[in-house]
Short mmCIF file of C-alpha atoms in Angstrom, two decimals:
data_model
loop_
_atom_site.label_atom_id
_atom_site.label_comp_id
_atom_site.label_asym_id
_atom_site.label_seq_id
_atom_site.Cartn_x
_atom_site.Cartn_y
_atom_site.Cartn_z
CA MET A 104 111.27 82.83 93.48
CA GLY A 105 107.72 81.95 93.51
CA HIS A 106 105.24 79.91 91.56
CA LYS A 107 104.61 83.41 89.77
CA LEU A 108 107.80 82.94 87.42
CA ILE A 109 106.48 79.31 85.71
CA ALA A 110 103.78 81.95 83.74
CA ILE A 111 105.92 83.89 81.22
CA THR A 112 107.52 80.49 80.50
CA ILE A 113 103.91 79.59 79.98
CA ILE A 114 103.13 82.02 77.82
CA LEU A 115 106.32 81.67 75.73
CA ASN A 116 105.86 77.72 75.43
CA PHE A 117 102.38 78.47 74.54
CA LEU A 118 103.74 80.19 71.67
CA PHE A 119 105.89 77.85 70.50
CA ASN A 120 103.09 75.50 70.34
CA LEU A 121 103.73 73.89 73.41
CA THR A 122 99.89 72.74 74.25
CA ILE A 123 99.09 69.47 72.98
CA ASN A 124 94.72 68.23 72.17
CA ALA A 125 92.05 66.27 73.44
CA ASP A 126 93.03 63.81 70.82
CA ALA A 127 97.02 64.28 71.12
CA PHE A 128 96.23 63.45 74.81
CA GLN A 129 96.84 60.37 75.07
CA GLY A 130 99.55 59.57 72.78
CA ALA A 131 101.88 62.24 74.13
CA TYR A 132 101.11 60.11 77.69
CA GLU A 133 102.95 56.84 75.91
CA ALA A 134 105.61 58.46 74.75
CA CYS A 135 105.94 60.17 78.08
CA ASN A 136 106.17 56.74 79.54
CA LYS A 137 109.01 55.90 77.49
CA GLY A 138 110.69 58.33 77.95
CA ASN A 139 110.06 61.25 75.80
CA ALA A 140 110.75 64.40 77.86
CA GLN A 141 109.19 66.94 75.22
CA LYS A 142 105.48 65.23 75.78
CA CYS A 143 106.23 64.89 79.69
CA PHE A 144 106.95 68.39 79.83
CA LYS A 145 103.68 69.59 77.35
CA LEU A 146 101.02 67.57 79.71
CA ALA A 147 102.93 68.90 82.79
CA VAL A 148 102.18 72.14 81.32
CA ALA A 149 98.48 71.32 80.00
CA TYR A 150 98.15 69.62 83.91
CA ASP A 151 99.42 73.04 85.58
CA VAL A 152 97.52 75.89 83.28
CA GLY A 153 94.59 73.44 82.93
CA THR A 154 93.98 72.94 79.20
CA LEU A 155 92.75 69.55 79.06
CA LYS A 156 91.56 69.04 82.93
CA LYS A 157 90.53 70.72 86.47
CA ARG A 158 94.78 72.08 86.70
CA ASP A 159 96.06 69.34 89.06
CA ILE A 160 99.93 70.88 90.12
CA ASN A 161 100.90 67.62 91.95
CA LYS A 162 100.01 65.98 89.03
CA ALA A 163 101.90 68.73 86.71
CA SER A 164 104.75 68.30 89.80
CA GLU A 165 104.83 64.74 88.86
CA LEU A 166 105.35 65.05 84.86
CA TYR A 167 107.89 68.35 85.43
CA TYR A 168 109.97 66.04 87.29
CA LYS A 169 110.30 63.14 84.87
CA ALA A 170 110.88 65.86 82.03
CA CYS A 171 113.78 67.41 84.44
CA TYR A 172 115.79 64.16 84.70
CA GLY A 173 115.14 63.08 81.35
CA GLU A 174 117.13 66.23 80.96
CA HIS A 175 114.79 69.37 79.93
CA ALA A 176 116.05 72.50 81.05
CA ILE A 177 112.23 74.13 81.86
CA ALA A 178 111.59 71.61 83.52
CA CYS A 179 113.42 71.69 86.19
CA TYR A 180 112.99 75.70 86.14
CA ASN A 181 109.25 75.26 86.48
CA LEU A 182 109.43 72.21 88.89
CA ALA A 183 111.89 74.04 91.56
CA SER A 184 109.20 77.11 90.89
CA ILE A 185 107.15 75.33 91.97
CA TYR A 186 108.77 73.31 94.58
CA ALA A 187 110.02 76.84 95.91
CA ASN A 188 106.37 77.03 97.77
CA ASP A 189 106.02 74.25 99.31
CA PRO A 190 106.81 74.22 102.77
CA LYS A 191 107.50 70.35 102.94
CA VAL A 192 110.05 70.36 99.87
CA GLN A 193 113.44 71.20 101.88
CA PRO A 194 115.33 74.13 99.99
CA TYR A 195 118.33 71.90 98.70
CA THR A 196 115.46 70.59 96.12
CA VAL A 197 114.56 73.72 95.13
CA ASN A 198 118.79 74.45 95.03
CA GLY A 199 119.87 71.71 92.92
CA LEU A 200 116.58 71.83 90.67
CA TYR A 201 117.40 75.22 89.80
CA GLU A 202 121.25 74.46 89.20
CA LYS A 203 120.24 71.26 87.23
CA ALA A 204 118.24 74.07 85.00
CA CYS A 205 121.23 75.95 84.48
CA ASN A 206 123.54 73.56 83.64
CA GLY A 207 121.29 72.34 80.65
CA GLY A 208 121.03 76.09 79.85
CA HIS A 209 118.04 77.46 80.66
CA MET A 210 118.87 81.30 82.52
CA ALA A 211 116.82 82.02 84.35
CA GLY A 212 117.60 78.64 86.69
CA CYS A 213 121.27 80.00 86.36
CA ASN A 214 119.64 83.78 87.91
CA SER A 215 117.94 82.27 90.10
CA PHE A 216 120.91 79.76 90.91
CA ALA A 217 123.40 82.30 90.99
CA LEU A 218 120.76 84.74 93.59
CA ILE A 219 121.04 81.96 95.79
CA LEU A 220 124.96 81.17 96.30
CA ALA A 221 124.56 85.17 96.04
CA GLU A 222 123.44 84.92 99.74
CA GLY A 223 124.36 81.81 100.90
CA ARG A 224 120.87 80.42 101.49
CA LEU A 225 121.08 76.57 102.91
CA ILE A 226 124.25 76.23 100.46
CA GLY A 227 127.29 77.28 100.58
CA LYS A 228 127.88 80.96 99.77
CA ASP A 229 129.94 81.25 96.12
CA ILE A 230 130.11 84.82 95.30
CA ASN A 231 132.39 84.49 92.86
CA LYS A 232 130.27 81.81 91.22
CA ALA A 233 127.12 84.35 91.49
CA VAL A 234 129.45 86.20 90.06
CA ARG A 235 130.33 83.97 86.55
CA LEU A 236 127.01 83.24 86.53
CA HIS A 237 125.20 86.87 86.03
CA ARG A 238 127.95 86.82 83.20
CA LYS A 239 126.93 83.91 81.55
CA THR A 240 123.37 85.62 81.60
CA CYS A 241 123.80 89.05 80.88
CA ASN A 242 125.73 87.52 77.65
CA ASN A 243 122.79 85.75 76.82
CA LYS A 244 120.85 88.20 76.35
CA PHE A 245 119.22 87.12 80.05
CA TYR A 246 118.82 90.78 80.88
CA GLU A 247 117.91 90.63 84.46
CA GLY A 248 121.57 89.30 84.45
CA CYS A 249 122.90 92.14 84.02
CA PHE A 250 121.05 93.95 86.30
CA HIS A 251 122.76 91.60 89.23
CA LEU A 252 125.94 91.87 88.15
CA GLY A 253 125.19 95.71 88.51
CA ASN A 254 124.48 95.98 91.70
CA MET A 255 127.52 93.77 92.63
CA TYR A 256 129.98 96.21 91.03
CA VAL A 257 127.94 98.84 93.45
CA VAL A 258 127.90 97.03 96.52
CA GLY A 259 131.53 95.53 95.60
CA SER A 260 130.33 92.08 96.10
CA GLY A 261 132.58 89.53 94.30
CA LEU A 262 133.58 92.54 92.46
CA LYS A 263 135.48 96.09 93.15
CA LYS A 264 133.60 98.38 93.54
CA ASP A 265 132.84 99.84 89.65
CA TYR A 266 130.07 102.67 89.62
CA SER A 267 130.33 103.20 85.76
CA GLN A 268 130.39 99.12 84.74
CA ALA A 269 127.15 99.19 86.67
CA MET A 270 125.30 101.93 84.77
CA ASN A 271 126.73 100.42 81.85
CA LEU A 272 124.98 96.94 82.76
CA TYR A 273 121.85 99.21 84.08
CA GLN A 274 121.86 100.76 80.71
CA LYS A 275 122.30 96.84 79.12
CA SER A 276 119.70 95.90 80.59
CA CYS A 277 117.41 98.77 80.44
CA ASP A 278 117.76 98.03 76.57
CA GLY A 279 116.75 94.54 76.80
CA GLY A 280 113.29 95.52 78.44
CA PHE A 281 114.21 95.30 82.24
CA ALA A 282 111.64 97.56 83.57
CA LYS A 283 114.13 97.95 87.05
CA GLY A 284 117.45 98.31 84.83
CA CYS A 285 116.05 101.22 83.97
CA TYR A 286 115.06 102.58 87.39
CA LYS A 287 118.98 101.72 88.54
CA ALA A 288 120.08 103.70 85.21
CA GLY A 289 117.86 106.56 86.41
CA VAL A 290 119.10 106.19 89.35
CA SER A 291 122.75 106.45 88.56
CA TYR A 292 121.69 109.68 86.61
CA SER A 293 119.89 111.16 89.65
CA THR A 294 123.58 111.27 91.45
CA GLY A 295 126.16 111.03 89.58
CA ARG A 296 127.65 107.86 90.07
CA GLY A 297 128.58 107.15 87.42
CA VAL A 298 128.00 108.79 84.81
CA GLU A 299 127.99 112.39 84.80
CA GLN A 300 124.93 113.40 86.83
CA SER A 301 122.15 114.94 84.85
CA ASN A 302 118.00 115.20 85.76
CA PHE A 303 116.74 115.13 81.93
CA TYR A 304 118.61 112.00 81.18
CA ALA A 305 117.62 110.36 84.81
CA ALA A 306 113.71 111.54 83.54
CA LYS A 307 114.29 110.23 80.71
CA PHE A 308 115.00 106.80 82.47
CA TYR A 309 112.80 106.83 85.06
CA GLN A 310 109.32 107.01 82.59
CA LYS A 311 111.15 104.59 80.34
CA ALA A 312 110.84 102.52 83.92
CA CYS A 313 107.48 103.59 84.95
CA ASP A 314 106.29 102.36 81.21
CA GLY A 315 107.97 99.40 82.02
CA GLY A 316 106.14 99.32 84.66
CA PHE A 317 107.77 99.48 87.74
CA THR A 318 106.69 101.92 90.32
CA GLU A 319 109.43 103.42 92.30
CA ALA A 320 110.81 104.91 88.71
CA CYS A 321 106.99 106.65 89.07
CA TYR A 322 107.71 108.13 91.97
CA ASN A 323 110.78 109.06 91.51
CA LEU A 324 109.45 111.07 88.51
CA ALA A 325 107.09 112.54 90.25
CA PHE A 326 109.78 114.40 91.76
CA ASN A 327 111.34 115.40 88.69
CA TYR A 328 107.41 117.22 87.81
CA ALA A 329 106.90 118.65 90.62
CA ARG A 330 110.62 119.96 91.13
CA GLY A 331 111.45 120.64 87.00
CA GLN A 332 114.05 118.84 87.40
CA GLY A 333 114.89 117.52 83.95
CA VAL A 334 111.54 118.13 82.69
CA GLU A 335 108.78 121.59 83.27
CA LYS A 336 107.39 121.71 86.09
CA SER A 337 104.42 120.39 85.73
CA LEU A 338 101.91 119.23 89.22
CA THR A 339 99.58 118.25 87.13
CA VAL A 340 102.29 115.50 85.73
CA ALA A 341 103.62 114.75 88.68
CA THR A 342 99.83 114.02 91.07
CA ASN A 343 99.46 111.70 88.04
CA PHE A 344 102.70 110.13 88.45
CA TYR A 345 101.96 109.60 92.37
CA GLN A 346 98.80 108.43 92.11
CA LYS A 347 99.80 105.72 89.52
CA SER A 348 102.61 103.97 91.69
CA CYS A 349 100.28 104.39 94.71
CA THR A 350 97.55 102.66 93.11
CA GLU A 351 100.09 100.38 91.94
CA GLY A 352 101.25 99.33 95.43
CA TYR A 353 103.93 101.03 95.96
CA VAL A 354 102.48 103.13 98.91
CA ARG A 355 105.12 105.76 99.53
CA ALA A 356 103.74 107.73 97.01
CA CYS A 357 100.21 108.33 98.95
CA ILE A 358 101.64 110.16 101.66
CA ASN A 359 103.15 112.92 99.43
CA LEU A 360 99.72 112.48 97.44
CA GLY A 361 97.80 112.59 99.91
CA ASN A 362 99.14 115.55 101.10
CA MET A 363 98.03 117.33 98.10
CA TYR A 364 94.79 116.40 98.32
CA PHE A 365 95.01 117.56 102.17
CA PHE A 366 96.47 121.05 101.56
CA GLY A 367 94.89 121.25 97.81
CA ASN A 368 98.11 121.85 95.76
CA ASN A 369 96.68 120.95 92.73
CA VAL A 370 94.12 119.27 93.84
CA LYS A 371 90.65 120.21 95.12
CA HIS A 372 91.09 119.92 98.78
CA ASN A 373 89.65 116.74 99.88
CA THR A 374 90.37 115.73 103.71
CA PHE A 375 88.82 112.14 104.10
CA LYS A 376 90.94 110.97 100.84
CA ALA A 377 93.94 112.43 102.20
CA LEU A 378 93.20 110.20 104.79
CA LYS A 379 92.27 107.57 103.63
CA LEU A 380 95.71 107.65 101.84
CA TYR A 381 97.89 108.27 104.43
CA GLN A 382 95.62 105.39 106.21
CA LYS A 383 96.63 103.28 103.03
CA ALA A 384 100.66 104.05 103.45
CA CYS A 385 100.03 103.66 107.78
CA TYR A 386 98.63 99.72 106.96
CA GLY A 387 101.61 99.19 104.30
CA ASP A 388 104.13 99.77 106.42
CA ILE A 389 105.67 103.02 106.15
CA ALA A 390 106.61 105.58 109.43
CA GLU A 391 105.20 108.86 108.18
CA GLY A 392 101.50 107.66 106.90
CA CYS A 393 100.74 106.68 110.54
CA TYR A 394 102.55 110.15 111.51
CA ASN A 395 100.15 112.04 109.50
CA LEU A 396 96.93 110.05 111.39
CA GLY A 397 97.85 110.85 114.53
CA ILE A 398 98.71 114.48 113.61
CA ASN A 399 95.54 114.16 111.77
CA TYR A 400 93.84 112.92 115.50
CA ALA A 401 95.24 115.34 117.60
CA ASN A 402 93.80 118.53 115.91
CA GLY A 403 90.79 116.95 115.19
CA ALA A 404 91.84 117.74 111.58
CA GLY A 405 88.65 115.45 109.09
CA VAL A 406 87.73 113.05 112.13
CA VAL A 407 86.68 113.58 115.15
CA GLN A 408 89.70 114.12 117.82
CA SER A 409 91.20 111.64 119.89
CA ASN A 410 94.69 111.83 121.24
CA ARG A 411 94.42 108.43 122.46
CA GLN A 412 93.54 108.02 118.70
CA ALA A 413 96.81 110.10 117.95
CA LEU A 414 98.60 108.12 120.75
CA ASP A 415 98.24 104.52 118.91
CA TYR A 416 99.64 105.91 115.54
CA PHE A 417 102.35 108.11 116.61
CA GLU A 418 103.21 104.90 118.13
CA LYS A 419 102.76 102.84 115.22
CA SER A 420 104.83 105.39 113.46
CA CYS A 421 108.01 105.16 116.20
CA GLU A 422 107.78 101.34 115.94
CA MET A 423 108.82 101.53 112.80
CA GLN A 424 111.66 103.74 113.95
CA TYR A 425 110.05 107.59 112.10
CA THR A 426 111.70 110.08 115.30
CA ASN A 427 109.13 112.59 114.81
CA GLY A 428 106.11 109.61 115.63
CA CYS A 429 108.61 108.86 119.05
CA ASN A 430 108.94 112.62 119.88
CA ALA A 431 105.15 113.52 118.52
CA TYR A 432 103.74 110.76 120.78
CA THR A 433 106.36 111.97 123.78
CA GLU A 434 104.85 115.38 123.28
CA LEU A 435 101.89 114.30 123.38
CA LYS A 436 101.60 111.37 126.17
CA LYS A 437 103.38 113.94 128.76
CA THR A 438 101.10 117.33 128.03
CA ASN A 439 98.43 115.99 126.21
CA ILE A 440 98.77 118.75 123.63
CA LEU A 441 100.34 118.11 120.61
CA ASN A 442 102.51 121.19 119.15
CA ALA A 443 100.96 122.94 116.41
CA SER A 444 103.44 124.27 114.88
CA ARG A 445 103.81 120.34 113.55
CA LYS A 446 103.14 119.47 110.17
CA LEU A 447 102.35 116.84 107.78
CA ALA A 448 105.34 114.51 106.94
CA LYS A 449 106.24 113.66 103.35
CA THR A 450 108.26 111.11 101.77
CA GLU A 451 111.54 112.04 99.57
CA ARG A 452 112.97 110.08 96.33
CA VAL A 453 114.78 106.97 96.55
CA PHE A 454 117.20 105.44 95.15
CA LEU A 455 117.97 102.54 96.39
#
């Protein structure tokens, strides 16, 4: 719910000519002071993105406030998005602004308020109202709402568990362009929950989600290509999807990409690059990355052998509840020699 959520709204506002030129600036202020909420909103946007003067969030907030309480729903939503990142603002104020935006018909406000109600974040938890709001947003073609409603059917939160209904909602959110909905539809096909299992359709939905920027889908798609599940087997394509997912921030993918470089699977053997990828995963809090670094330091593979460094990495992976890391730490600490048969870890497909 951070301030970056405001970007979509602002872009749309510009597309609808909500910016104001310098000549109209003074007139807009006068109209705003006389109670014209739309003029207040246009001025707030100008200050928020710095189109006429230096960017000034405080001034933008002041003008969004005036517009919001002049019944401008988008202004309420934008102000809530700003306040959500301000520790001086009480959370109930943020929640109230999202509710006000929702009551004014702004579906993104309804979505944010529904998530707050479902979590019970500093206001009374109200699952039934959250369900109603997500249904409202979905019916009004705010497709993230369809996705959240699908999740509620999966876990049985305020609704009877129904994987088939969830799948229909994921499909709807995907068709509406919400990439994470495509991913969850792919997961449904991979696992056969709510639909007949099909690797072919799973790959289709993962591809659509990956193209939409959801990197976990690129990661899962790499598995399909690596194993020839629903697509023609291709390690080259699998490598490309691991690379895309890793580069774009889904660091679990860096483990498997690192293994490909370490063993020279479909890419030129490059231990240094593999270690860099394991390190990226480890410092992204992926236990298998720390474990693999420990293996390499214990064996002196691509680095100067160091039991101390190996123990540090095994301990770090153990702290992340990785059993193999805990076992390796105990073994190396006790014997000062690591069993040579210990293999590098890999990560498995995710279905979250």
